[in-house]
Amino acid sequence: MASTLRRSRRRELVLTRSFTRAIQDKVRLESPRAAFFADRTNGHTHTPLASTFEASAVPVLTSRPSMILSLYHSTNPHQPVDPIHRLPPELLVHVFALGSVDNVMFPVLVSHVCHSWRAIVLHTHSLWRRVSLNPNSNVHMWGERIRRARLCTLDVDLASYPHARPLYDIDLVALQMHLLAPHFTALRSLDIRFDSYAPYLWNAALGPLCRSTSYLWDHRSPNPGDRSFNNAVEAPKLESLTLLYPQNDDFKEFNLFGGFAPKLTRVTLEGVRLTWIPELFGNLSFLDYTHHGFSHGEEAVGEILSMLQISSRIRELRLCICHKETTFQAFHLRRPLIGDDDVSLPFLASLSLSLGNEDSDIPSELITIVSRLSVPELKNLCLQDRCAAALGSSSRHFRPPAALPTFIDTICRNTSLRSLMAKGRWVEPSLLSRLAAQLPLLKSIQVDNIIIPMGFTLEKLYDLNGRVALVTGGGSGIGLMIAQGLAANGARVYITGRRLQVLQNVAESWNNNKKDTMGSFIALQMDTTDKVSIRQAVEKLRNDEGKLHILVNNAGQGGPRSDELNKPSTTAPKKAEEISRYLFNNESFEEWSSLFAVNTFSVYFVTVAFLELLDKGSQDKPGFTSSVINITSISGLIKVAQRHFCYNSSKAAASHLTKMLSTEFALRGIPVRVNAIAPGVY
C-alpha cells in the first residue's frame, strides 16, 4: 500500500516571491527599453580611463543582453571601465583558448587577473578540458579542473620525464588513473608516456581501460551498447590515443575500451601489445606504430599485416620495427594467418619507415611488409633514422645497411611516388639515383634536410633554349663574355654596339665554331646614347622575335681621369689649393655628361624602350619572368675615387637606378626583374 506521506503529483513550477526579488536585485532598468545586469561583487576601482556611460555607448556591449554586461557594468554610474573590457566576450574566449593550447595553466593565470576575466574563464568550460598529469601533480587540483570542464570532452596526458624526481611507480599511476576513471567516457584524447622503467606500469595505466572478460573468450558476439556484457567503460568520444613505453618488458595484450571507440582516428604506439579489432581501430586515418619486439620473423610480419588489414583506411603510416632481447616466451592470442595476397591500403598517401638500433641492418620483417603492401595512392615516402636524429649526425657518419639495395628494389615497385626523403643510414647516392630513374613521377628528393628537385641538373639549371637575349656592348670585353655564356646554353643573342663591322666579325666567328646545341649571335648596330638608334633596335626585335627575355645593359666607358692626384712625385698636388686647381681644370662638364650618358643614361633609356618586349617575354614562358641585368662596377660601391671621380659616380648612379627601376616595375605589377652585377678588377 502506498504511503500517505508520498505526494500524489509533482509540484507545479511557479515564480516565487523570493526568486522574483533575486532577479530584481540583479536587473536595473535605465529606460523602458534598456536593461543591463549589474555586478554587485565587482566593487574595486580601476584606472580612470572611461566612465560607465561611455562604456555603455559601445555597440558591442549594448547590442544584446549577455553575460558580459554583468561583468563590465556597475551600479555606480561613475565606475570607470578599462578599455580591455570593451572587447567582445567571444574574442576574449578565443584568445584564452589559444593560450590554453600552449600553456595548460593559462586558464588559472587569466582567472587571477580581474573579476571579469575570472568570470569569463569559469563560464568557458572548454578552457579546462586539458588535464596534464606527472609524478608531481596535485590530484585534488586536477580533480577541480575536471569538475570545471563540466560536460566538455577531455584531453588527458600522463607523462614522466627522464631526469625528473620522483619517478612513476605502480601506486602513483593507479592513484592518477583512479582520478580519471569516472571520466573515461568523456575522453577526446589520451596520451600516456613512460620514459623510465618500473614494473607493471601498463597494468596500472591500462587496466582500468580494459574489461575483465574479453569477448574473444565468449561464444556470443559483443554488443557495444550492452553495458552488462561489456562490464567496462567505453570511449565514444575518443579521437586520439598515444601509448609510449619503450622500456616495457610486459608482453601482456590489452583490449581497450571494450572494443568500442567509433571516433578514434589517430593512434601512436610503442612498447605495448593491443588487441587489434575492427570496432576499435577500423576507422584510423593516422597510425604511428613501433613494434613492441616480443615477436619476430613471420610472426611479427603476420601480426603487423593483420593490423594493417583491419585499419585499411589509414592515410598516413609510420612504421618502425625494433628487436628486443627476451629470455621468456610471449604468450598471446594467435591472429588469423595472412595469406600470400597483398594487403591493400587504398587511401595511404604518406609512408614513413624508421630504423631503430644503430648497429642493426634493415629488418627483414620491414622489407617483407613493404613488399606485401598495395598502395596505389602513395605519394610521399620518408626514410627516417632514429639513431642519426638522436645524435644529430648526417648520413656521412653511418654505413648504409647491407639490405638497402634489396629494399630499394622493393620500393621501385611503386611508381606513384611524388617525393622521397632519406636520412642517416638510408642515404646511398647511387641507390637513390637508381630509385629516381625508375620513378617517373618523382618531383623531389630530400637528403639530410637538403631538398633536391628532380630535373634540377646542371643542364636544366642553365638551359636557355628558346630564350632571346640582347647585350649592349657585346662585341668585346665583359659584354662578349656574357654573350658567349648565354649563347653556350642555348639562347639566341643579339650583340649591339656602334661599330657594325666588329659585331659582324664576332658573330661570324661564333656561329662558325659553335656546337649544334648552342645558340647563335646576331649583330645589331645600336648607339645606346641615341634615341633614334634605340627605337630602330626595338622595332628590329619586335618584327623578328616579338619578345625579349634577357636584356644586359653592359655598354660603358672609362671617362676622364685625375692620374696626378695619387702620384708620389714631387709635382703631385698635395695642398688644398693645388688639389682644387688641378681637379677643377683637369676635367670638364662635357666629359662628365658624355660619360654619364653612356654609363647611366643609357641604362634608363634602353630598359624602358624594351620594356614592352620584356613583358611579352615573361608571358611567353610559364613560370619565367624576363630579366634586366645592369653591369655596374665595384667602383660605384666604394668610397675612394681611384683617380676617376666621374666613372665611380656614374656607376653608383647606375646601381641606384637599378633599385628604382625594379621597385617601380614591381609596384605596377610588371613581371620584369631588374638586377645589377658589380664586377671588380679582372
GROMACS .gro file of C-alpha atoms in nm, residues 144-392:
model
  249
  144GLU     CA    1   3.881   2.054  -0.957
  145ARG     CA    2   3.981   2.133  -1.315
  146ILE     CA    3   3.793   1.828  -1.441
  147ARG     CA    4   3.488   1.944  -1.246
  148ARG     CA    5   3.507   2.287  -1.410
  149ALA     CA    6   3.516   2.127  -1.755
  150ARG     CA    7   3.162   2.004  -1.693
  151LEU     CA    8   3.033   1.821  -1.998
  152CYS     CA    9   3.325   1.909  -2.228
  153THR     CA   10   3.544   1.634  -2.367
  154LEU     CA   11   3.883   1.595  -2.201
  155ASP     CA   12   4.238   1.595  -2.339
  156VAL     CA   13   4.441   1.391  -2.092
  157ASP     CA   14   4.817   1.336  -2.095
  158LEU     CA   15   5.004   1.138  -1.834
  159ALA     CA   16   5.379   1.158  -1.880
  160SER     CA   17   5.703   1.113  -1.691
  161TYR     CA   18   6.036   1.279  -1.762
  162PRO     CA   19   6.374   1.100  -1.776
  163HIS     CA   20   6.551   1.321  -1.519
  164ALA     CA   21   6.252   1.421  -1.306
  165ARG     CA   22   6.203   1.302  -0.949
  166PRO     CA   23   6.008   1.119  -0.827
  167LEU     CA   24   5.955   0.858  -1.098
  168TYR     CA   25   5.631   0.684  -1.176
  169ASP     CA   26   5.557   0.361  -0.993
  170ILE     CA   27   5.256   0.136  -0.995
  171ASP     CA   28   5.091   0.303  -0.692
  172LEU     CA   29   5.123   0.656  -0.827
  173VAL     CA   30   4.989   0.556  -1.170
  174ALA     CA   31   4.698   0.372  -1.007
  175LEU     CA   32   4.612   0.681  -0.799
  176GLN     CA   33   4.603   0.910  -1.101
  177MET     CA   34   4.407   0.663  -1.312
  178HIS     CA   35   4.157   0.640  -1.022
  179LEU     CA   36   4.110   1.016  -1.059
  180LEU     CA   37   4.039   0.978  -1.431
  181ALA     CA   38   3.827   0.662  -1.410
  182PRO     CA   39   3.484   0.835  -1.378
  183HIS     CA   40   3.559   1.046  -1.686
  184PHE     CA   41   3.680   0.787  -1.938
  185THR     CA   42   3.364   0.827  -2.145
  186ALA     CA   43   3.445   1.199  -2.189
  187LEU     CA   44   3.795   1.143  -2.325
  188ARG     CA   45   3.873   1.316  -2.653
  189SER     CA   46   4.245   1.234  -2.647
  190LEU     CA   47   4.458   1.018  -2.420
  191ASP     CA   48   4.839   1.042  -2.413
  192ILE     CA   49   5.036   0.815  -2.176
  193ARG     CA   50   5.419   0.822  -2.188
  194PHE     CA   51   5.666   0.649  -1.958
  195ASP     CA   52   6.034   0.735  -2.012
  196SER     CA   53   6.174   0.540  -1.718
  197TYR     CA   54   6.130   0.176  -1.624
  198ALA     CA   55   5.917   0.048  -1.339
  199PRO     CA   56   5.742  -0.290  -1.324
  200TYR     CA   57   5.374  -0.329  -1.410
  201LEU     CA   58   5.320   0.028  -1.528
  202TRP     CA   59   5.097  -0.082  -1.817
  203ASN     CA   60   4.889  -0.293  -1.579
  204ALA     CA   61   4.823   0.011  -1.362
  205ALA     CA   62   4.765   0.251  -1.652
  206LEU     CA   63   4.570   0.035  -1.897
  207GLY     CA   64   4.398  -0.199  -1.653
  208PRO     CA   65   4.113   0.047  -1.580
  209LEU     CA   66   4.061   0.089  -1.957
  210CYS     CA   67   4.007  -0.284  -2.012
  211ARG     CA   68   3.710  -0.502  -1.921
  212SER     CA   69   3.756  -0.801  -1.701
  213THR     CA   70   3.631  -1.056  -1.954
  214SER     CA   71   3.719  -1.018  -2.320
  215TYR     CA   72   3.455  -1.111  -2.572
  216LEU     CA   73   3.722  -1.304  -2.758
  217TRP     CA   74   3.676  -1.576  -2.496
  218ASP     CA   75   3.298  -1.560  -2.519
  219HIS     CA   76   3.077  -1.761  -2.751
  220ARG     CA   77   2.847  -1.472  -2.840
  221SER     CA   78   2.922  -1.156  -3.033
  222PRO     CA   79   2.973  -0.835  -2.839
  223ASN     CA   80   2.719  -0.558  -2.832
  224PRO     CA   81   2.893  -0.225  -2.763
  225GLY     CA   82   2.576  -0.080  -2.617
  226ASP     CA   83   2.521  -0.370  -2.375
  227ARG     CA   84   2.679  -0.250  -2.051
  228SER     CA   85   2.618  -0.578  -1.871
  229PHE     CA   86   2.814  -0.764  -2.136
  230ASN     CA   87   3.097  -0.515  -2.170
  231ASN     CA   88   3.147  -0.468  -1.796
  232ALA     CA   89   3.385  -0.177  -1.875
  233VAL     CA   90   3.391   0.182  -1.983
  234GLU     CA   91   3.368   0.274  -2.348
  235ALA     CA   92   3.523   0.566  -2.534
  236PRO     CA   93   3.250   0.704  -2.761
  237LYS     CA   94   3.426   1.042  -2.799
  238LEU     CA   95   3.791   0.934  -2.815
  239GLU     CA   96   3.970   1.067  -3.126
  240SER     CA   97   4.341   1.032  -3.047
  241LEU     CA   98   4.534   0.768  -2.849
  242THR     CA   99   4.907   0.772  -2.767
  243LEU     CA  100   5.075   0.497  -2.562
  244LEU     CA  101   5.456   0.508  -2.535
  245TYR     CA  102   5.672   0.294  -2.307
  246PRO     CA  103   5.994   0.192  -2.491
  247GLN     CA  104   6.138   0.006  -2.191
  248ASN     CA  105   5.833  -0.210  -2.135
  249ASP     CA  106   5.902  -0.579  -2.067
  250ASP     CA  107   5.540  -0.683  -2.009
  251PHE     CA  108   5.418  -0.882  -2.310
  252LYS     CA  109   5.055  -0.884  -2.195
  253GLU     CA  110   4.793  -0.798  -2.456
  254PHE     CA  111   4.533  -0.536  -2.368
  255ASN     CA  112   4.181  -0.498  -2.505
  256LEU     CA  113   4.093  -0.132  -2.452
  257PHE     CA  114   3.756   0.039  -2.404
  258GLY     CA  115   3.557  -0.279  -2.450
  259GLY     CA  116   3.645  -0.262  -2.818
  260PHE     CA  117   3.427   0.047  -2.872
  261ALA     CA  118   3.578   0.378  -2.986
  262PRO     CA  119   3.396   0.477  -3.308
  263LYS     CA  120   3.563   0.820  -3.342
  264LEU     CA  121   3.922   0.702  -3.294
  265THR     CA  122   4.126   0.822  -3.595
  266ARG     CA  123   4.484   0.877  -3.465
  267VAL     CA  124   4.694   0.619  -3.280
  268THR     CA  125   5.062   0.627  -3.172
  269LEU     CA  126   5.202   0.312  -3.009
  270GLU     CA  127   5.540   0.197  -2.880
  271GLY     CA  128   5.616  -0.082  -2.636
  272VAL     CA  129   5.262  -0.213  -2.594
  273ARG     CA  130   5.053  -0.501  -2.730
  274LEU     CA  131   4.690  -0.428  -2.806
  275THR     CA  132   4.407  -0.646  -2.928
  276TRP     CA  133   4.354  -0.510  -3.278
  277ILE     CA  134   3.984  -0.531  -3.358
  278PRO     CA  135   3.778  -0.351  -3.624
  279GLU     CA  136   3.538  -0.193  -3.374
  280LEU     CA  137   3.830  -0.008  -3.217
  281PHE     CA  138   4.082   0.055  -3.495
  282GLY     CA  139   3.878   0.022  -3.813
  283ASN     CA  140   3.843   0.398  -3.871
  284LEU     CA  141   4.205   0.503  -3.827
  285SER     CA  142   4.349   0.765  -4.064
  286PHE     CA  143   4.688   0.800  -3.889
  287LEU     CA  144   4.900   0.524  -3.734
  288ASP     CA  145   5.247   0.564  -3.583
  289TYR     CA  146   5.347   0.214  -3.480
  290THR     CA  147   5.675   0.100  -3.329
  291HIS     CA  148   5.672  -0.278  -3.294
  292HIS     CA  149   5.691  -0.398  -2.935
  293GLY     CA  150   5.965  -0.650  -3.015
  294PHE     CA  151   5.804  -0.952  -2.844
  295SER     CA  152   5.754  -1.130  -3.177
  296HIS     CA  153   5.996  -1.183  -3.464
  297GLY     CA  154   6.012  -1.309  -3.820
  298GLU     CA  155   5.695  -1.439  -3.981
  299GLU     CA  156   5.503  -1.398  -3.658
  300ALA     CA  157   5.579  -1.024  -3.644
  301VAL     CA  158   5.502  -0.986  -4.015
  302GLY     CA  159   5.169  -1.159  -3.976
  303GLU     CA  160   5.083  -0.950  -3.670
  304ILE     CA  161   5.155  -0.618  -3.840
  305LEU     CA  162   4.989  -0.712  -4.169
  306SER     CA  163   4.675  -0.823  -3.986
  307MET     CA  164   4.669  -0.485  -3.809
  308LEU     CA  165   4.702  -0.300  -4.140
  309GLN     CA  166   4.434  -0.516  -4.296
  310ILE     CA  167   4.192  -0.411  -4.023
  311SER     CA  168   4.297  -0.043  -4.041
  312SER     CA  169   4.281  -0.025  -4.419
  313ARG     CA  170   4.153   0.336  -4.421
  314ILE     CA  171   4.473   0.495  -4.293
  315ARG     CA  172   4.616   0.783  -4.493
  316GLU     CA  173   4.946   0.823  -4.309
  317LEU     CA  174   5.151   0.530  -4.175
  318ARG     CA  175   5.471   0.548  -3.970
  319LEU     CA  176   5.634   0.213  -3.904
  320CYS     CA  177   5.942   0.107  -3.706
  321ILE     CA  178   6.047  -0.246  -3.612
  322CYS     CA  179   6.276  -0.292  -3.314
  323HIS     CA  180   6.402  -0.622  -3.176
  324LYS     CA  181   6.427  -0.691  -2.804
  325GLU     CA  182   6.638  -0.947  -2.623
  326THR     CA  183   6.393  -1.160  -2.425
  327THR     CA  184   6.450  -1.470  -2.217
  328PHE     CA  185   6.086  -1.570  -2.188
  329GLN     CA  186   5.810  -1.699  -2.412
  330ALA     CA  187   5.549  -1.441  -2.506
  331PHE     CA  188   5.203  -1.600  -2.498
  332HIS     CA  189   4.930  -1.417  -2.683
  333LEU     CA  190   4.617  -1.475  -2.882
  334ARG     CA  191   4.700  -1.607  -3.226
  335ARG     CA  192   4.568  -1.384  -3.501
  336PRO     CA  193   4.426  -1.512  -3.828
  337LEU     CA  194   4.703  -1.601  -4.069
  338ILE     CA  195   4.754  -1.367  -4.362
  339GLY     CA  196   4.786  -1.545  -4.693
  340ASP     CA  197   5.026  -1.462  -4.972
  341ASP     CA  198   4.797  -1.191  -5.108
  342ASP     CA  199   4.895  -0.827  -5.071
  343VAL     CA  200   4.735  -0.611  -4.804
  344SER     CA  201   4.560  -0.323  -4.975
  345LEU     CA  202   4.575   0.029  -4.829
  346PRO     CA  203   4.383   0.220  -5.098
  347PHE     CA  204   4.391   0.559  -4.917
  348LEU     CA  205   4.752   0.560  -4.795
  349ALA     CA  206   4.926   0.877  -4.919
  350SER     CA  207   5.225   0.905  -4.683
  351LEU     CA  208   5.454   0.624  -4.559
  352SER     CA  209   5.738   0.672  -4.308
  353LEU     CA  210   5.982   0.390  -4.228
  354SER     CA  211   6.233   0.420  -3.944
  355LEU     CA  212   6.546   0.237  -3.839
  356GLY     CA  213   6.595   0.180  -3.468
  357ASN     CA  214   6.919   0.035  -3.330
  358GLU     CA  215   7.248   0.182  -3.452
  359ASP     CA  216   7.414  -0.148  -3.542
  360SER     CA  217   7.112  -0.319  -3.694
  361ASP     CA  218   7.050  -0.379  -4.061
  362ILE     CA  219   6.717  -0.309  -4.222
  363PRO     CA  220   6.489  -0.563  -4.051
  364SER     CA  221   6.384  -0.842  -4.283
  365GLU     CA  222   6.033  -0.804  -4.142
  366LEU     CA  223   6.023  -0.446  -4.269
  367ILE     CA  224   6.127  -0.546  -4.620
  368THR     CA  225   5.867  -0.823  -4.625
  369ILE     CA  226   5.590  -0.593  -4.503
  370VAL     CA  227   5.668  -0.328  -4.763
  371SER     CA  228   5.672  -0.591  -5.037
  372ARG     CA  229   5.328  -0.714  -4.926
  373LEU     CA  230   5.159  -0.372  -4.929
  374SER     CA  231   4.946  -0.248  -5.216
  375VAL     CA  232   4.945   0.132  -5.201
  376PRO     CA  233   4.814   0.276  -5.530
  377GLU     CA  234   4.778   0.631  -5.390
  378LEU     CA  235   5.116   0.657  -5.215
  379LYS     CA  236   5.271   0.999  -5.283
  380ASN     CA  237   5.527   1.060  -5.008
  381LEU     CA  238   5.792   0.820  -4.876
  382CYS     CA  239   6.002   0.916  -4.572
  383LEU     CA  240   6.301   0.702  -4.466
  384GLN     CA  241   6.400   0.803  -4.112
  385ASP     CA  242   6.690   0.702  -3.889
  386ARG     CA  243   6.624   0.743  -3.518
  387CYS     CA  244   6.988   0.693  -3.429
  388ALA     CA  245   7.101   0.974  -3.661
  389ALA     CA  246   6.825   1.200  -3.530
  390ALA     CA  247   6.927   1.135  -3.169
  391LEU     CA  248   7.295   1.204  -3.238
  392GLY     CA  249   7.226   1.497  -3.470
   0.00000   0.00000   0.00000
